[in-house]
Amino acid sequence: MAKDWWKAVVFYEIYVPSFKDSDGDGVGDLKGISQKLDYLVDLGVEGLWLTPFYLSPKVDNGYDIADYFTIDPVYGTMEDFESLIEQAHKRGIKVIADLVVNHTSTEHAWFQEARKSKVNAKRDWYIWRKKPNNWTSFFGGSAWEWEEATKEFYYHSFAKEQADLNWQNPEVEQAIFEVIDYWLEKGLDGFRLDVINNLTVAHEFQDNPFDQQGSQVHLHDVNQKGIYAVLEKIVARIKAKNPAAFTVGEISSDKLARIHSYAKENLFDVTFNFNLGSIKTWEAKAVFTQLEAMENQFSEGNYPTLFFGSHDMARLYTRLAENDLAMAKMIALLMLSARGIPFIYFGEEIGMQNFVPQNIQEMKDVQSIQEYDRLRRAGLDSKEALRQANQVNRDQSRNPMNWSKESFTEGVPWLGAGAEQPQPIAELYEWYQQIITFRKKGAVAQYPYKKLSYTKDVIWFQRGSYLLVFNFSKQAFELNEKVIAVVMASSLRVSNTLVPAKTAIIYKVEE
Ligand code: NOJ
Ligand code: MG
């Protein structure tokens, strides 16, 4: 297998509980994914990223792992997993999965041991302190939780049910190496490494400073000394097992140079850049600025990632396209033709929209539930607390896939029961198919940008012998370039170099 197979692949993120339910319990599962592989082939994706399917109490929906070697029964069995890998490989689809090693569930046997006594052999696998410092959890509130039994606090950078592993302890490293080996032997083609620059923290435990808006600056709990050395060892272990394994690191940072610093030889193949992916509304100028910055930062053969959706942010169709098909088509083409490795979030291709819980019972995301409770304690009424909590609610994009005709499940779906989803948009699906095919033919993927440009809500660039123009504005745009022909357009009203409002066009040009 070529070592750099991933350079030509369009990835597709599957949020496992929400993709396809095969047994009517209302929760998506591994068998369900197998049943839909032909759909994915038809769409044209060749790489899947599966969110956690390991045994978990699911406080954070699987990002709280209780046993790294067991499939959670709600998602199926080990046979289902092996069969999924086999069926995917048969169809030329590679599969990567989440590796969540910053923390475990507090239900993990390691933590259960660790919490027993201060002298327990596993005590030092986690991070304990007599006194907390001011570090806050990424879900809000203190990152320290008191344990009455041993009279110390343990550190959790996410929910209190997700205890951070102590990566200064070499035994932790060895234990995780076994996890890596195990899943690669099962046939996984790589990993998406969860919050991976959080792995080490400063063991002087200095308080973090605050910025001018009063938010905590995570100075001492992310990107700490020794992080690169630890990650190099993890990557070396992965590549030793499977030199062609692909690694994508989730880096929590808004500094592109930092994000890039983790994507190089001996580190990850690519890293997620949330500066592009999680913008709140569509602004062509801001998107262009990111594309340009990525171009300056990443050299030839070194790729940024491209995505506008995930299980941690509101859906592209609602948030960025504002329910406008023309916009959704343009954004999709930009994502699939810019320089980088694209990740489609499931449902994007049929125009799935946000799910917004109407009461607290419908809310499942630990982050927004915590926020709701905090707001209630601060005295807000339930309606206002719900409204504000919904703004950080990740349930918005986790609603079950809206398969055409057949529903998600015969049972009651685990999230969004009864909520209406508009019909899947066939025109959008076909557009995704066409542009993925265009990309896969190598039409653009392997070429550097020529004249990456911007003016008044219009972005354009040439790659190889194709010029791609995205007119996000409300006016037609006269393109001042010599073109040979129109290859494809996102709307029908195209007459050569006059690009109608809200239209993207691919032109054939002289190389
Ligand atoms: C990032 C994951 O994408 C998110 O869903 C999760 O809550 C945190 N990491 C903690 O594992
Ligand atoms: Mg099921």
Short mmCIF file of C-alpha atoms in Angstrom, two decimals, residues 175-400:
data_model
loop_
_atom_site.label_atom_id
_atom_site.label_comp_id
_atom_site.label_asym_id
_atom_site.label_seq_id
_atom_site.Cartn_x
_atom_site.Cartn_y
_atom_site.Cartn_z
CA ALA A 175 -0.55 0.66 28.05
CA ILE A 176 -1.64 2.95 25.22
CA PHE A 177 0.90 1.39 22.86
CA GLU A 178 -0.95 -1.87 23.35
CA VAL A 179 -4.18 -0.16 22.39
CA ILE A 180 -2.57 1.15 19.22
CA ASP A 181 -1.17 -2.25 18.27
CA TYR A 182 -4.47 -3.97 18.96
CA TRP A 183 -6.58 -1.84 16.63
CA LEU A 184 -4.02 -1.71 13.85
CA GLU A 185 -3.86 -5.50 13.97
CA LYS A 186 -7.63 -5.52 13.61
CA GLY A 187 -7.15 -3.70 10.33
CA LEU A 188 -7.71 -0.03 11.10
CA ASP A 189 -5.95 2.21 8.61
CA GLY A 190 -5.08 4.95 11.05
CA PHE A 191 -6.29 7.20 13.80
CA ARG A 192 -7.81 10.56 14.50
CA LEU A 193 -6.07 11.57 17.70
CA ASP A 194 -8.40 13.34 20.10
CA VAL A 195 -7.26 16.63 21.76
CA ILE A 196 -3.77 15.39 21.31
CA ASN A 197 -1.81 18.50 22.24
CA ASN A 198 -3.44 18.37 25.68
CA LEU A 199 -1.56 15.22 26.63
CA THR A 200 1.06 16.80 28.84
CA VAL A 201 0.48 19.46 31.48
CA ALA A 202 2.96 21.56 33.46
CA HIS A 203 3.72 19.66 36.63
CA GLU A 204 4.53 22.89 38.44
CA PHE A 205 0.77 23.49 38.14
CA GLN A 206 1.05 27.27 37.86
CA ASP A 207 -2.28 29.12 37.60
CA ASN A 208 -3.36 30.04 34.07
CA PRO A 209 -3.68 33.74 33.16
CA PHE A 210 -6.84 35.37 31.75
CA ASP A 211 -7.28 37.40 28.58
CA GLN A 212 -8.91 40.82 28.38
CA GLN A 213 -12.36 39.30 27.91
CA GLY A 214 -11.87 37.38 31.15
CA SER A 215 -11.47 33.96 29.50
CA GLN A 216 -8.80 31.67 30.75
CA VAL A 217 -5.70 31.34 28.56
CA HIS A 218 -4.64 27.69 28.54
CA LEU A 219 -0.98 28.46 29.01
CA HIS A 220 0.08 25.63 31.29
CA ASP A 221 -2.32 22.82 30.41
CA VAL A 222 -1.86 22.45 26.62
CA ASN A 223 1.21 22.37 24.34
CA GLN A 224 3.49 21.69 27.31
CA LYS A 225 7.13 20.80 27.45
CA GLY A 226 7.74 17.31 26.23
CA ILE A 227 4.58 17.13 24.14
CA TYR A 228 6.40 16.71 20.82
CA ALA A 229 8.58 13.94 22.25
CA VAL A 230 5.54 12.03 23.54
CA LEU A 231 3.68 12.42 20.26
CA GLU A 232 6.69 11.35 18.22
CA LYS A 233 6.77 8.14 20.22
CA ILE A 234 3.07 7.54 19.64
CA VAL A 235 3.43 8.13 15.92
CA ALA A 236 6.55 5.94 15.76
CA ARG A 237 4.59 3.14 17.39
CA ILE A 238 1.73 3.52 14.91
CA LYS A 239 4.07 3.58 11.90
CA ALA A 240 6.09 0.65 13.24
CA LYS A 241 2.95 -1.43 13.18
CA ASN A 242 1.67 -0.09 9.88
CA PRO A 243 3.91 2.28 7.91
CA ALA A 244 0.94 3.27 5.75
CA ALA A 245 -1.30 4.17 8.68
CA PHE A 246 -2.71 7.67 8.45
CA THR A 247 -2.76 10.02 11.43
CA VAL A 248 -4.79 13.17 11.87
CA GLY A 249 -4.26 15.15 15.04
CA GLU A 250 -6.93 17.24 16.66
CA ILE A 251 -5.04 20.32 17.85
CA SER A 252 -6.77 22.75 20.14
CA SER A 253 -5.17 26.02 19.11
CA ASP A 254 -6.15 29.03 17.05
CA LYS A 255 -2.56 29.64 15.96
CA LEU A 256 -1.96 28.22 12.53
CA ALA A 257 1.81 27.97 13.11
CA ARG A 258 1.12 25.86 16.18
CA ILE A 259 -1.38 23.67 14.35
CA HIS A 260 1.15 23.21 11.59
CA SER A 261 3.96 22.40 14.01
CA TYR A 262 2.28 19.06 14.74
CA ALA A 263 1.96 18.10 11.07
CA LYS A 264 5.36 17.02 9.85
CA GLU A 265 7.80 14.16 9.40
CA ASN A 266 7.74 11.99 12.56
CA LEU A 267 4.54 13.65 13.73
CA PHE A 268 1.03 13.59 12.29
CA ASP A 269 0.29 13.42 8.60
CA VAL A 270 -2.23 16.23 8.99
CA THR A 271 -3.87 18.27 11.75
CA PHE A 272 -7.31 19.84 11.97
CA ASN A 273 -7.48 23.60 11.56
CA PHE A 274 -10.57 24.91 13.33
CA ASN A 275 -9.89 28.49 12.23
CA LEU A 276 -11.34 27.50 8.89
CA GLY A 277 -13.71 24.71 9.92
CA SER A 278 -15.61 26.27 12.77
CA ILE A 279 -16.26 29.80 11.52
CA LYS A 280 -19.61 31.00 12.83
CA THR A 281 -21.04 32.47 9.64
CA TRP A 282 -19.87 32.45 6.05
CA GLU A 283 -17.59 35.33 5.19
CA ALA A 284 -15.78 34.89 1.91
CA LYS A 285 -13.04 37.29 2.95
CA ALA A 286 -12.30 35.38 6.16
CA VAL A 287 -12.31 32.07 4.32
CA PHE A 288 -9.95 33.41 1.69
CA THR A 289 -7.63 34.76 4.39
CA GLN A 290 -7.46 31.29 5.94
CA LEU A 291 -6.82 29.61 2.60
CA GLU A 292 -4.01 32.04 1.95
CA ALA A 293 -2.56 31.63 5.44
CA MET A 294 -2.63 27.86 5.06
CA GLU A 295 -0.94 28.17 1.71
CA ASN A 296 1.84 30.24 3.24
CA GLN A 297 2.25 27.92 6.18
CA PHE A 298 2.13 24.56 4.47
CA SER A 299 4.72 23.71 1.88
CA GLU A 300 4.48 21.38 -1.05
CA GLY A 301 3.69 17.82 -0.01
CA ASN A 302 2.48 19.01 3.39
CA TYR A 303 -1.27 19.44 3.54
CA PRO A 304 -3.78 21.34 5.61
CA THR A 305 -7.22 19.85 6.29
CA LEU A 306 -10.49 21.12 4.85
CA PHE A 307 -13.80 20.78 6.66
CA PHE A 308 -16.80 22.89 7.59
CA GLY A 309 -18.62 20.46 9.83
CA SER A 310 -18.08 17.89 12.56
CA HIS A 311 -19.82 16.44 15.61
CA ASP A 312 -18.51 19.38 17.63
CA MET A 313 -20.07 22.23 15.65
CA ALA A 314 -23.42 23.20 14.18
CA ARG A 315 -24.26 21.85 10.75
CA LEU A 316 -22.81 23.44 7.64
CA TYR A 317 -26.17 23.71 5.88
CA THR A 318 -27.74 25.73 8.70
CA ARG A 319 -24.72 27.62 10.03
CA LEU A 320 -22.86 28.54 6.85
CA ALA A 321 -25.25 28.05 3.96
CA GLU A 322 -28.16 29.49 5.93
CA ASN A 323 -30.40 26.85 4.39
CA ASP A 324 -29.61 28.05 0.90
CA LEU A 325 -28.86 25.27 -1.57
CA ALA A 326 -26.86 27.54 -3.88
CA MET A 327 -24.53 28.45 -0.99
CA ALA A 328 -24.21 24.85 0.16
CA LYS A 329 -23.13 23.78 -3.33
CA MET A 330 -20.47 26.47 -3.48
CA ILE A 331 -19.08 25.68 -0.04
CA ALA A 332 -18.92 21.99 -0.93
CA LEU A 333 -16.97 22.70 -4.10
CA LEU A 334 -14.58 24.97 -2.28
CA MET A 335 -13.94 22.31 0.35
CA LEU A 336 -13.39 19.63 -2.26
CA SER A 337 -11.21 21.61 -4.64
CA ALA A 338 -8.98 23.70 -2.39
CA ARG A 339 -5.53 22.39 -1.50
CA GLY A 340 -5.79 20.05 1.49
CA ILE A 341 -7.36 16.87 2.77
CA PRO A 342 -11.17 17.17 2.90
CA PHE A 343 -13.43 15.70 5.58
CA ILE A 344 -17.16 15.63 4.86
CA TYR A 345 -19.38 15.35 7.95
CA PHE A 346 -22.15 12.78 7.48
CA GLY A 347 -25.43 14.23 6.26
CA GLU A 348 -23.78 17.32 4.79
CA GLU A 349 -24.27 15.82 1.34
CA ILE A 350 -28.06 15.72 1.69
CA GLY A 351 -28.42 19.11 3.35
CA MET A 352 -29.11 18.01 6.89
CA GLN A 353 -29.99 20.88 9.18
CA ASN A 354 -29.40 21.65 12.85
CA PHE A 355 -31.45 19.96 15.49
CA VAL A 356 -32.29 22.38 18.29
CA PRO A 357 -33.66 20.84 21.52
CA GLN A 358 -36.85 22.52 22.70
CA ASN A 359 -36.46 21.49 26.32
CA ILE A 360 -33.75 20.24 28.62
CA GLN A 361 -34.97 16.63 28.42
CA GLU A 362 -34.16 16.57 24.72
CA MET A 363 -30.60 17.76 25.32
CA LYS A 364 -27.94 15.06 25.32
CA ASP A 365 -24.64 16.90 25.03
CA VAL A 366 -22.74 17.06 28.33
CA GLN A 367 -21.27 20.44 27.40
CA SER A 368 -24.63 22.16 26.94
CA ILE A 369 -26.28 20.36 29.85
CA GLN A 370 -23.50 21.64 32.09
CA GLU A 371 -23.93 25.12 30.68
CA TYR A 372 -27.70 24.96 31.23
CA ASP A 373 -27.22 23.94 34.87
CA ARG A 374 -24.73 26.74 35.38
CA LEU A 375 -27.11 29.32 33.92
CA ARG A 376 -29.99 28.05 36.02
CA ARG A 377 -27.84 28.30 39.14
CA ALA A 378 -26.99 31.86 38.09
CA GLY A 379 -30.72 32.61 38.23
CA LEU A 380 -31.82 32.50 34.57
CA ASP A 381 -35.28 31.13 33.85
CA SER A 382 -35.47 27.79 32.04
CA LYS A 383 -36.37 29.34 28.67
CA GLU A 384 -33.43 31.73 28.62
CA ALA A 385 -31.04 29.12 30.00
CA LEU A 386 -32.13 26.75 27.23
CA ARG A 387 -31.65 29.41 24.58
CA GLN A 388 -28.14 30.24 25.74
CA ALA A 389 -27.12 26.62 26.34
CA ASN A 390 -28.26 25.72 22.82
CA GLN A 391 -25.59 28.05 21.47
CA VAL A 392 -22.89 25.72 22.70
CA ASN A 393 -24.97 22.61 22.11
CA ARG A 394 -23.25 19.98 20.00
CA ASP A 395 -26.48 17.99 19.65
CA GLN A 396 -27.18 20.43 16.83
CA SER A 397 -25.16 18.37 14.39
CA ARG A 398 -25.50 14.96 16.02
CA ASN A 399 -29.05 14.26 14.90
CA PRO A 400 -29.52 10.94 13.10
#
